[in-house]
């Protein structure tokens, strides 16, 4: 039996950078004369183990704007998803130290929507309206942005007379779905620009997962239960491989492999630490 681990499984560049930033801050504070509390604005990644480890090291998670309002001093690390301009300003106004670990690819979207909305264009964000990255992007638009997630949303969008649009995407959105939605918008007669801001890391991870799943008899997708990119990977793999399982860590894995199983594929979402992937991989390699 062969085990194939996707090369693109696990932390992407932006998440790796954000997590490392928090650990660096912990080290810096250990060495500092006056120690400051460290906060992250939202969990740094969708991974309970990592968040727990950081908590054990004294890092606290600010769950909301109200939590932030209550902080008197300290360091606030911004996660890779980014935040809106208003929250950024609030951190500054409160005299807190802001350590911005927004992924540069997300920052690029902030810059685009800020510039284009100031020019008067209607910003259309293709993505999940409840996702913090989308919330953050909305927060850089000088006029309200529209979020389009489904074909129905795209069809229901009524062009404003003489107003051009600027379409961007949540970095983790499915590429094919993005193209379909853009097509619908084009058919409705919109003018303006479309910037594909889907991150390559996601595209690569999805393409590789699909390829491995199409050959595999059993496919294992590892990631946090609340991670939308992991859920998307699971969706893609399930279409290719009937026996696809979604686990958070080795503890969830309940594998029964029949003799006929030739290939087990493994992939993992963007917030899955390497040690968890390794654990699953070596278990499958050694136990079967
Ligand atoms: Fe950044 Fe792409 Fe990851 S946008 S956070 S490198 S998925």
PDB file of N, CA, C and O and ligand atoms in Angstrom, residues 12-15 80-81 103-106 133 171-172 199-202 205 270, ligand 1:
ATOM      1  N   UNK A  12       0.466  27.555   5.023  1.00  0.00           N
ATOM      2  CA  UNK A  12       0.904  28.329   3.875  1.00  0.00           C
ATOM      3  C   UNK A  12       1.865  29.390   4.409  1.00  0.00           C
ATOM      4  O   UNK A  12       2.012  29.559   5.618  1.00  0.00           O
ATOM      5  N   UNK A  13       2.441  30.124   3.490  1.00  0.00           N
ATOM      6  CA  UNK A  13       3.427  31.137   3.849  1.00  0.00           C
ATOM      7  C   UNK A  13       2.884  32.160   4.859  1.00  0.00           C
ATOM      8  O   UNK A  13       3.541  32.466   5.865  1.00  0.00           O
ATOM      9  N   UNK A  14       1.655  32.622   4.609  1.00  0.00           N
ATOM     10  CA  UNK A  14       1.100  33.690   5.453  1.00  0.00           C
ATOM     11  C   UNK A  14       0.803  33.238   6.874  1.00  0.00           C
ATOM     12  O   UNK A  14       1.031  33.972   7.839  1.00  0.00           O
ATOM     13  N   UNK A  15       0.289  32.018   6.995  1.00  0.00           N
ATOM     14  CA  UNK A  15      -0.048  31.484   8.320  1.00  0.00           C
ATOM     15  C   UNK A  15       1.237  31.186   9.096  1.00  0.00           C
ATOM     16  O   UNK A  15       1.357  31.503  10.280  1.00  0.00           O
ATOM     17  N   UNK A  80      -3.095  36.552   9.948  1.00  0.00           N
ATOM     18  CA  UNK A  80      -2.920  36.640   8.490  1.00  0.00           C
ATOM     19  C   UNK A  80      -4.176  37.112   7.753  1.00  0.00           C
ATOM     20  O   UNK A  80      -4.080  37.738   6.701  1.00  0.00           O
ATOM     21  N   UNK A  81      -5.374  36.865   8.317  1.00  0.00           N
ATOM     22  CA  UNK A  81      -6.634  37.310   7.700  1.00  0.00           C
ATOM     23  C   UNK A  81      -6.722  38.827   7.568  1.00  0.00           C
ATOM     24  O   UNK A  81      -7.494  39.349   6.774  1.00  0.00           O
ATOM     25  N   UNK A 103      -1.248  38.732   6.125  1.00  0.00           N
ATOM     26  CA  UNK A 103      -0.534  38.160   4.983  1.00  0.00           C
ATOM     27  C   UNK A 103      -0.380  39.220   3.895  1.00  0.00           C
ATOM     28  O   UNK A 103      -1.348  39.926   3.579  1.00  0.00           O
ATOM     29  N   UNK A 104       0.796  39.340   3.301  1.00  0.00           N
ATOM     30  CA  UNK A 104       0.980  40.366   2.261  1.00  0.00           C
ATOM     31  C   UNK A 104      -0.011  40.239   1.101  1.00  0.00           C
ATOM     32  O   UNK A 104      -0.375  41.226   0.471  1.00  0.00           O
ATOM     33  N   UNK A 105      -0.485  39.000   0.845  1.00  0.00           N
ATOM     34  CA  UNK A 105      -1.457  38.822  -0.248  1.00  0.00           C
ATOM     35  C   UNK A 105      -2.815  39.413   0.131  1.00  0.00           C
ATOM     36  O   UNK A 105      -3.564  39.870  -0.723  1.00  0.00           O
ATOM     37  N   UNK A 106      -3.136  39.372   1.424  1.00  0.00           N
ATOM     38  CA  UNK A 106      -4.389  39.972   1.896  1.00  0.00           C
ATOM     39  C   UNK A 106      -4.223  41.499   1.925  1.00  0.00           C
ATOM     40  O   UNK A 106      -5.121  42.247   1.529  1.00  0.00           O
ATOM     41  N   UNK A 133     -11.646  37.475   7.021  1.00  0.00           N
ATOM     42  CA  UNK A 133     -10.852  38.122   5.964  1.00  0.00           C
ATOM     43  C   UNK A 133     -11.726  39.074   5.151  1.00  0.00           C
ATOM     44  O   UNK A 133     -11.325  40.197   4.828  1.00  0.00           O
ATOM     45  N   UNK A 171      -9.091  35.347  -0.477  1.00  0.00           N
ATOM     46  CA  UNK A 171      -7.913  34.594  -0.963  1.00  0.00           C
ATOM     47  C   UNK A 171      -8.147  33.085  -1.023  1.00  0.00           C
ATOM     48  O   UNK A 171      -7.521  32.400  -1.827  1.00  0.00           O
ATOM     49  N   UNK A 172      -9.043  32.586  -0.166  1.00  0.00           N
ATOM     50  CA  UNK A 172      -9.227  31.135  -0.110  1.00  0.00           C
ATOM     51  C   UNK A 172     -10.451  30.655  -0.889  1.00  0.00           C
ATOM     52  O   UNK A 172     -10.893  29.528  -0.714  1.00  0.00           O
ATOM     53  N   UNK A 199      -5.362  33.277  -3.621  1.00  0.00           N
ATOM     54  CA  UNK A 199      -3.960  32.991  -3.354  1.00  0.00           C
ATOM     55  C   UNK A 199      -3.540  31.686  -4.015  1.00  0.00           C
ATOM     56  O   UNK A 199      -4.292  30.723  -4.011  1.00  0.00           O
ATOM     57  N   UNK A 200      -2.323  31.690  -4.587  1.00  0.00           N
ATOM     58  CA  UNK A 200      -1.805  30.490  -5.252  1.00  0.00           C
ATOM     59  C   UNK A 200      -1.703  29.305  -4.317  1.00  0.00           C
ATOM     60  O   UNK A 200      -1.887  28.168  -4.730  1.00  0.00           O
ATOM     61  N   UNK A 201      -1.420  29.595  -3.052  1.00  0.00           N
ATOM     62  CA  UNK A 201      -1.255  28.505  -2.081  1.00  0.00           C
ATOM     63  C   UNK A 201      -2.533  27.673  -2.030  1.00  0.00           C
ATOM     64  O   UNK A 201      -2.479  26.443  -1.981  1.00  0.00           O
ATOM     65  N   UNK A 202      -3.665  28.364  -2.070  1.00  0.00           N
ATOM     66  CA  UNK A 202      -4.949  27.656  -2.002  1.00  0.00           C
ATOM     67  C   UNK A 202      -5.182  26.872  -3.287  1.00  0.00           C
ATOM     68  O   UNK A 202      -5.571  25.697  -3.245  1.00  0.00           O
ATOM     69  N   UNK A 205      -2.936  23.904  -3.426  1.00  0.00           N
ATOM     70  CA  UNK A 205      -3.339  22.875  -2.471  1.00  0.00           C
ATOM     71  C   UNK A 205      -4.580  22.143  -2.987  1.00  0.00           C
ATOM     72  O   UNK A 205      -4.681  20.931  -2.901  1.00  0.00           O
ATOM     73  N   UNK A 270      -4.604  24.881   5.484  1.00  0.00           N
ATOM     74  CA  UNK A 270      -3.546  25.884   5.655  1.00  0.00           C
ATOM     75  C   UNK A 270      -3.132  26.104   7.110  1.00  0.00           C
ATOM     76  O   UNK A 270      -2.071  26.650   7.367  1.00  0.00           O
TER      77      UNK A 270
HETATM   78 FE1  LIG B   1      -1.675  34.303   2.683  1.00  0.00          FE
HETATM   79 FE2  LIG B   1      -2.386  32.682   0.874  1.00  0.00          FE
HETATM   80 FE3  LIG B   1      -1.954  31.848   3.207  1.00  0.00          FE
HETATM   81  S1  LIG B   1      -3.219  34.674   1.223  1.00  0.00           S
HETATM   82  S2  LIG B   1      -2.482  33.491   4.523  1.00  0.00           S
HETATM   83  S3  LIG B   1      -0.416  32.696   1.846  1.00  0.00           S
HETATM   84  S4  LIG B   1      -3.562  31.147   1.877  1.00  0.00           S
END
